[in-house]
Amino acid sequence: TGSRFFLYIHYVSRHLNCFVMAREKQKTMIRIDYQVLREGKSHDGHVDIRLVKKARRFFGRAAREEILRILDPLLRIQAGEIAERQVTPQSLHEVGRQAVLEAIKLYRIGQKESFREFAMIYTRQAMVLARNKMSVPDPHAPRPELTPRQF
């Protein structure tokens, strides 16, 4: 009936692995590397404004991928926090990656907050909306037939 949430820490590699098990065959996992997050460069997540300008261009695919690489550790943590055992963190991570690409288009060069702040706020909103949409059942969906034992 309900899905179970498993959390374990593999000490040797210092990874936090989260996954929701609906069935044994379905295993969605998101890997969070806390060792990398402790390093200053990854933890800072600073995105140079010149990189954002390059990412906005028509041929800015490499710059967009670099921004996603820089923000990926922060996106993974945010996805794990927002999932709250209601949805898979991996699905929210994918929503967050798409939101970063959208934030590149919406960010105004010269605004008071940095791109990192702007993008993380934007991705948080997108992830929360996606979580709420995924966790609320569709009222128009057909209801499963109840067997006498489920009463």
PDB file of C-alpha atoms in Angstrom:
ATOM      1  CA  THR A   1       0.000   0.000   0.000  1.00  0.00           C
ATOM      2  CA  GLY A   2       2.526   2.669   1.083  1.00  0.00           C
ATOM      3  CA  SER A   3       6.083   2.944  -0.082  1.00  0.00           C
ATOM      4  CA  ARG A   4       8.958   2.554   2.343  1.00  0.00           C
ATOM      5  CA  PHE A   5      11.863   4.961   2.615  1.00  0.00           C
ATOM      6  CA  PHE A   6      15.328   3.578   3.257  1.00  0.00           C
ATOM      7  CA  LEU A   7      18.311   5.633   4.307  1.00  0.00           C
ATOM      8  CA  TYR A   8      21.779   4.329   4.866  1.00  0.00           C
ATOM      9  CA  ILE A   9      25.262   5.784   5.041  1.00  0.00           C
ATOM     10  CA  HIS A  10      28.105   3.884   3.467  1.00  0.00           C
ATOM     11  CA  TYR A  11      31.021   4.970   5.667  1.00  0.00           C
ATOM     12  CA  VAL A  12      33.882   4.057   3.337  1.00  0.00           C
ATOM     13  CA  SER A  13      32.801   6.338   0.510  1.00  0.00           C
ATOM     14  CA  ARG A  14      30.975   8.831   2.755  1.00  0.00           C
ATOM     15  CA  HIS A  15      27.867   8.820   0.572  1.00  0.00           C
ATOM     16  CA  LEU A  16      24.299   9.243   1.720  1.00  0.00           C
ATOM     17  CA  ASN A  17      22.045   7.045  -0.336  1.00  0.00           C
ATOM     18  CA  CYS A  18      18.301   7.650  -0.301  1.00  0.00           C
ATOM     19  CA  PHE A  19      15.783   5.635  -2.193  1.00  0.00           C
ATOM     20  CA  VAL A  20      12.104   4.841  -2.054  1.00  0.00           C
ATOM     21  CA  MET A  21      11.111   1.238  -2.528  1.00  0.00           C
ATOM     22  CA  ALA A  22       7.652   0.738  -3.926  1.00  0.00           C
ATOM     23  CA  ARG A  23       8.599  -2.718  -5.133  1.00  0.00           C
ATOM     24  CA  GLU A  24      11.875  -4.604  -5.130  1.00  0.00           C
ATOM     25  CA  LYS A  25      12.289  -4.026  -8.879  1.00  0.00           C
ATOM     26  CA  GLN A  26      11.825  -0.253  -8.644  1.00  0.00           C
ATOM     27  CA  LYS A  27      14.819   1.288  -6.922  1.00  0.00           C
ATOM     28  CA  THR A  28      15.335   4.999  -7.459  1.00  0.00           C
ATOM     29  CA  MET A  29      18.471   6.331  -5.810  1.00  0.00           C
ATOM     30  CA  ILE A  30      20.047   9.729  -5.434  1.00  0.00           C
ATOM     31  CA  ARG A  31      23.631   9.901  -4.239  1.00  0.00           C
ATOM     32  CA  ILE A  32      24.800  12.772  -2.035  1.00  0.00           C
ATOM     33  CA  ASP A  33      28.554  13.072  -1.548  1.00  0.00           C
ATOM     34  CA  TYR A  34      29.090  14.989   1.694  1.00  0.00           C
ATOM     35  CA  GLN A  35      32.870  14.804   1.327  1.00  0.00           C
ATOM     36  CA  VAL A  36      32.665  16.855  -1.864  1.00  0.00           C
ATOM     37  CA  LEU A  37      30.258  19.287  -0.223  1.00  0.00           C
ATOM     38  CA  ARG A  38      32.770  20.024   2.529  1.00  0.00           C
ATOM     39  CA  GLU A  39      35.298  21.242  -0.020  1.00  0.00           C
ATOM     40  CA  GLY A  40      35.097  24.999  -0.445  1.00  0.00           C
ATOM     41  CA  LYS A  41      34.634  25.142  -4.207  1.00  0.00           C
ATOM     42  CA  SER A  42      31.677  22.760  -4.403  1.00  0.00           C
ATOM     43  CA  HIS A  43      30.065  24.001  -1.212  1.00  0.00           C
ATOM     44  CA  ASP A  44      30.241  27.608  -2.335  1.00  0.00           C
ATOM     45  CA  GLY A  45      28.498  26.838  -5.598  1.00  0.00           C
ATOM     46  CA  HIS A  46      29.611  30.192  -6.989  1.00  0.00           C
ATOM     47  CA  VAL A  47      28.608  30.656 -10.606  1.00  0.00           C
ATOM     48  CA  ASP A  48      30.529  33.373 -12.422  1.00  0.00           C
ATOM     49  CA  ILE A  49      28.281  35.895 -14.144  1.00  0.00           C
ATOM     50  CA  ARG A  50      30.304  35.449 -17.364  1.00  0.00           C
ATOM     51  CA  LEU A  51      29.316  31.776 -17.352  1.00  0.00           C
ATOM     52  CA  VAL A  52      25.643  32.755 -17.052  1.00  0.00           C
ATOM     53  CA  LYS A  53      26.044  35.130 -20.014  1.00  0.00           C
ATOM     54  CA  LYS A  54      27.617  32.342 -22.079  1.00  0.00           C
ATOM     55  CA  ALA A  55      24.849  29.925 -21.061  1.00  0.00           C
ATOM     56  CA  ARG A  56      22.182  32.283 -22.416  1.00  0.00           C
ATOM     57  CA  ARG A  57      23.643  32.211 -25.911  1.00  0.00           C
ATOM     58  CA  PHE A  58      22.393  29.902 -28.633  1.00  0.00           C
ATOM     59  CA  PHE A  59      25.577  27.809 -28.531  1.00  0.00           C
ATOM     60  CA  GLY A  60      25.893  27.941 -24.735  1.00  0.00           C
ATOM     61  CA  ARG A  61      25.323  24.244 -24.111  1.00  0.00           C
ATOM     62  CA  ALA A  62      28.754  23.705 -22.524  1.00  0.00           C
ATOM     63  CA  ALA A  63      28.208  26.666 -20.183  1.00  0.00           C
ATOM     64  CA  ARG A  64      24.768  25.348 -19.182  1.00  0.00           C
ATOM     65  CA  GLU A  65      26.266  21.934 -18.434  1.00  0.00           C
ATOM     66  CA  GLU A  66      29.006  23.575 -16.348  1.00  0.00           C
ATOM     67  CA  ILE A  67      26.411  25.499 -14.308  1.00  0.00           C
ATOM     68  CA  LEU A  68      24.501  22.255 -13.723  1.00  0.00           C
ATOM     69  CA  ARG A  69      27.737  20.562 -12.629  1.00  0.00           C
ATOM     70  CA  ILE A  70      28.527  23.369 -10.176  1.00  0.00           C
ATOM     71  CA  LEU A  71      25.035  23.396  -8.648  1.00  0.00           C
ATOM     72  CA  ASP A  72      24.456  19.623  -8.741  1.00  0.00           C
ATOM     73  CA  PRO A  73      25.605  18.859  -5.150  1.00  0.00           C
ATOM     74  CA  LEU A  74      23.325  21.578  -3.804  1.00  0.00           C
ATOM     75  CA  LEU A  75      20.436  20.344  -5.955  1.00  0.00           C
ATOM     76  CA  ARG A  76      20.854  16.813  -4.611  1.00  0.00           C
ATOM     77  CA  ILE A  77      20.672  17.966  -1.000  1.00  0.00           C
ATOM     78  CA  GLN A  78      17.706  20.194  -1.717  1.00  0.00           C
ATOM     79  CA  ALA A  79      15.878  17.346  -3.488  1.00  0.00           C
ATOM     80  CA  GLY A  80      16.453  15.041  -0.517  1.00  0.00           C
ATOM     81  CA  GLU A  81      15.162  17.652   1.917  1.00  0.00           C
ATOM     82  CA  ILE A  82      12.074  18.542  -0.087  1.00  0.00           C
ATOM     83  CA  ALA A  83      11.110  14.946  -0.915  1.00  0.00           C
ATOM     84  CA  GLU A  84      10.081  14.353   2.730  1.00  0.00           C
ATOM     85  CA  ARG A  85       9.429  10.674   2.029  1.00  0.00           C
ATOM     86  CA  GLN A  86       6.464  11.621  -0.144  1.00  0.00           C
ATOM     87  CA  VAL A  87       8.169  11.330  -3.553  1.00  0.00           C
ATOM     88  CA  THR A  88      11.488  10.061  -4.863  1.00  0.00           C
ATOM     89  CA  PRO A  89      14.402  12.497  -4.437  1.00  0.00           C
ATOM     90  CA  GLN A  90      15.615  11.542  -7.923  1.00  0.00           C
ATOM     91  CA  SER A  91      12.428  12.830  -9.551  1.00  0.00           C
ATOM     92  CA  LEU A  92      12.810  16.136  -7.708  1.00  0.00           C
ATOM     93  CA  HIS A  93      16.475  16.297  -8.716  1.00  0.00           C
ATOM     94  CA  GLU A  94      15.417  16.109 -12.372  1.00  0.00           C
ATOM     95  CA  VAL A  95      12.847  18.863 -11.777  1.00  0.00           C
ATOM     96  CA  GLY A  96      15.604  20.938 -10.152  1.00  0.00           C
ATOM     97  CA  ARG A  97      17.938  20.502 -13.132  1.00  0.00           C
ATOM     98  CA  GLN A  98      15.199  21.735 -15.463  1.00  0.00           C
ATOM     99  CA  ALA A  99      14.500  24.655 -13.123  1.00  0.00           C
ATOM    100  CA  VAL A 100      18.183  25.699 -13.208  1.00  0.00           C
ATOM    101  CA  LEU A 101      18.021  25.825 -17.002  1.00  0.00           C
ATOM    102  CA  GLU A 102      14.889  27.955 -16.746  1.00  0.00           C
ATOM    103  CA  ALA A 103      16.548  30.195 -14.132  1.00  0.00           C
ATOM    104  CA  ILE A 104      19.370  30.893 -16.590  1.00  0.00           C
ATOM    105  CA  LYS A 105      16.796  32.388 -18.956  1.00  0.00           C
ATOM    106  CA  LEU A 106      15.003  34.388 -16.238  1.00  0.00           C
ATOM    107  CA  TYR A 107      18.017  35.784 -14.361  1.00  0.00           C
ATOM    108  CA  ARG A 108      18.644  39.484 -14.968  1.00  0.00           C
ATOM    109  CA  ILE A 109      22.324  40.393 -15.056  1.00  0.00           C
ATOM    110  CA  GLY A 110      22.958  43.024 -12.403  1.00  0.00           C
ATOM    111  CA  GLN A 111      20.164  42.127  -9.984  1.00  0.00           C
ATOM    112  CA  LYS A 112      21.085  42.243  -6.300  1.00  0.00           C
ATOM    113  CA  GLU A 113      21.115  38.490  -5.580  1.00  0.00           C
ATOM    114  CA  SER A 114      23.740  36.246  -7.105  1.00  0.00           C
ATOM    115  CA  PHE A 115      22.811  33.721  -9.747  1.00  0.00           C
ATOM    116  CA  ARG A 116      23.344  30.894  -7.250  1.00  0.00           C
ATOM    117  CA  GLU A 117      20.855  32.429  -4.794  1.00  0.00           C
ATOM    118  CA  PHE A 118      18.345  33.128  -7.551  1.00  0.00           C
ATOM    119  CA  ALA A 119      18.652  29.644  -9.057  1.00  0.00           C
ATOM    120  CA  MET A 120      18.395  27.816  -5.728  1.00  0.00           C
ATOM    121  CA  ILE A 121      15.272  29.766  -4.733  1.00  0.00           C
ATOM    122  CA  TYR A 122      13.739  29.101  -8.132  1.00  0.00           C
ATOM    123  CA  THR A 123      14.578  25.389  -7.994  1.00  0.00           C
ATOM    124  CA  ARG A 124      13.214  25.068  -4.461  1.00  0.00           C
ATOM    125  CA  GLN A 125       9.884  26.493  -5.599  1.00  0.00           C
ATOM    126  CA  ALA A 126       9.803  24.167  -8.615  1.00  0.00           C
ATOM    127  CA  MET A 127      10.637  21.135  -6.459  1.00  0.00           C
ATOM    128  CA  VAL A 128       7.986  21.950  -3.853  1.00  0.00           C
ATOM    129  CA  LEU A 129       5.349  22.410  -6.551  1.00  0.00           C
ATOM    130  CA  ALA A 130       6.385  19.136  -8.196  1.00  0.00           C
ATOM    131  CA  ARG A 131       6.325  17.289  -4.866  1.00  0.00           C
ATOM    132  CA  ASN A 132       2.855  18.596  -4.068  1.00  0.00           C
ATOM    133  CA  LYS A 133       1.615  17.685  -7.523  1.00  0.00           C
ATOM    134  CA  MET A 134       3.116  14.168  -7.342  1.00  0.00           C
ATOM    135  CA  SER A 135       1.940  13.391  -3.817  1.00  0.00           C
ATOM    136  CA  VAL A 136      -1.678  14.524  -4.215  1.00  0.00           C
ATOM    137  CA  PRO A 137      -3.822  11.918  -5.968  1.00  0.00           C
ATOM    138  CA  ASP A 138      -5.762  13.003  -9.025  1.00  0.00           C
ATOM    139  CA  PRO A 139      -9.418  13.406  -7.963  1.00  0.00           C
ATOM    140  CA  HIS A 140     -10.568  12.408 -11.461  1.00  0.00           C
ATOM    141  CA  ALA A 141      -8.556   9.187 -11.585  1.00  0.00           C
ATOM    142  CA  PRO A 142     -10.583   5.995 -11.294  1.00  0.00           C
ATOM    143  CA  ARG A 143     -10.556   4.605  -7.781  1.00  0.00           C
ATOM    144  CA  PRO A 144      -9.312   1.082  -7.276  1.00  0.00           C
ATOM    145  CA  GLU A 145     -11.930  -1.450  -6.336  1.00  0.00           C
ATOM    146  CA  LEU A 146     -11.795  -2.301  -2.647  1.00  0.00           C
ATOM    147  CA  THR A 147     -11.798  -5.914  -1.654  1.00  0.00           C
ATOM    148  CA  PRO A 148     -13.756  -6.941   1.451  1.00  0.00           C
ATOM    149  CA  ARG A 149     -10.490  -7.244   3.427  1.00  0.00           C
ATOM    150  CA  GLN A 150      -9.590  -3.590   2.905  1.00  0.00           C
ATOM    151  CA  PHE A 151     -12.632  -2.253   4.755  1.00  0.00           C
TER     152      PHE A 151
END
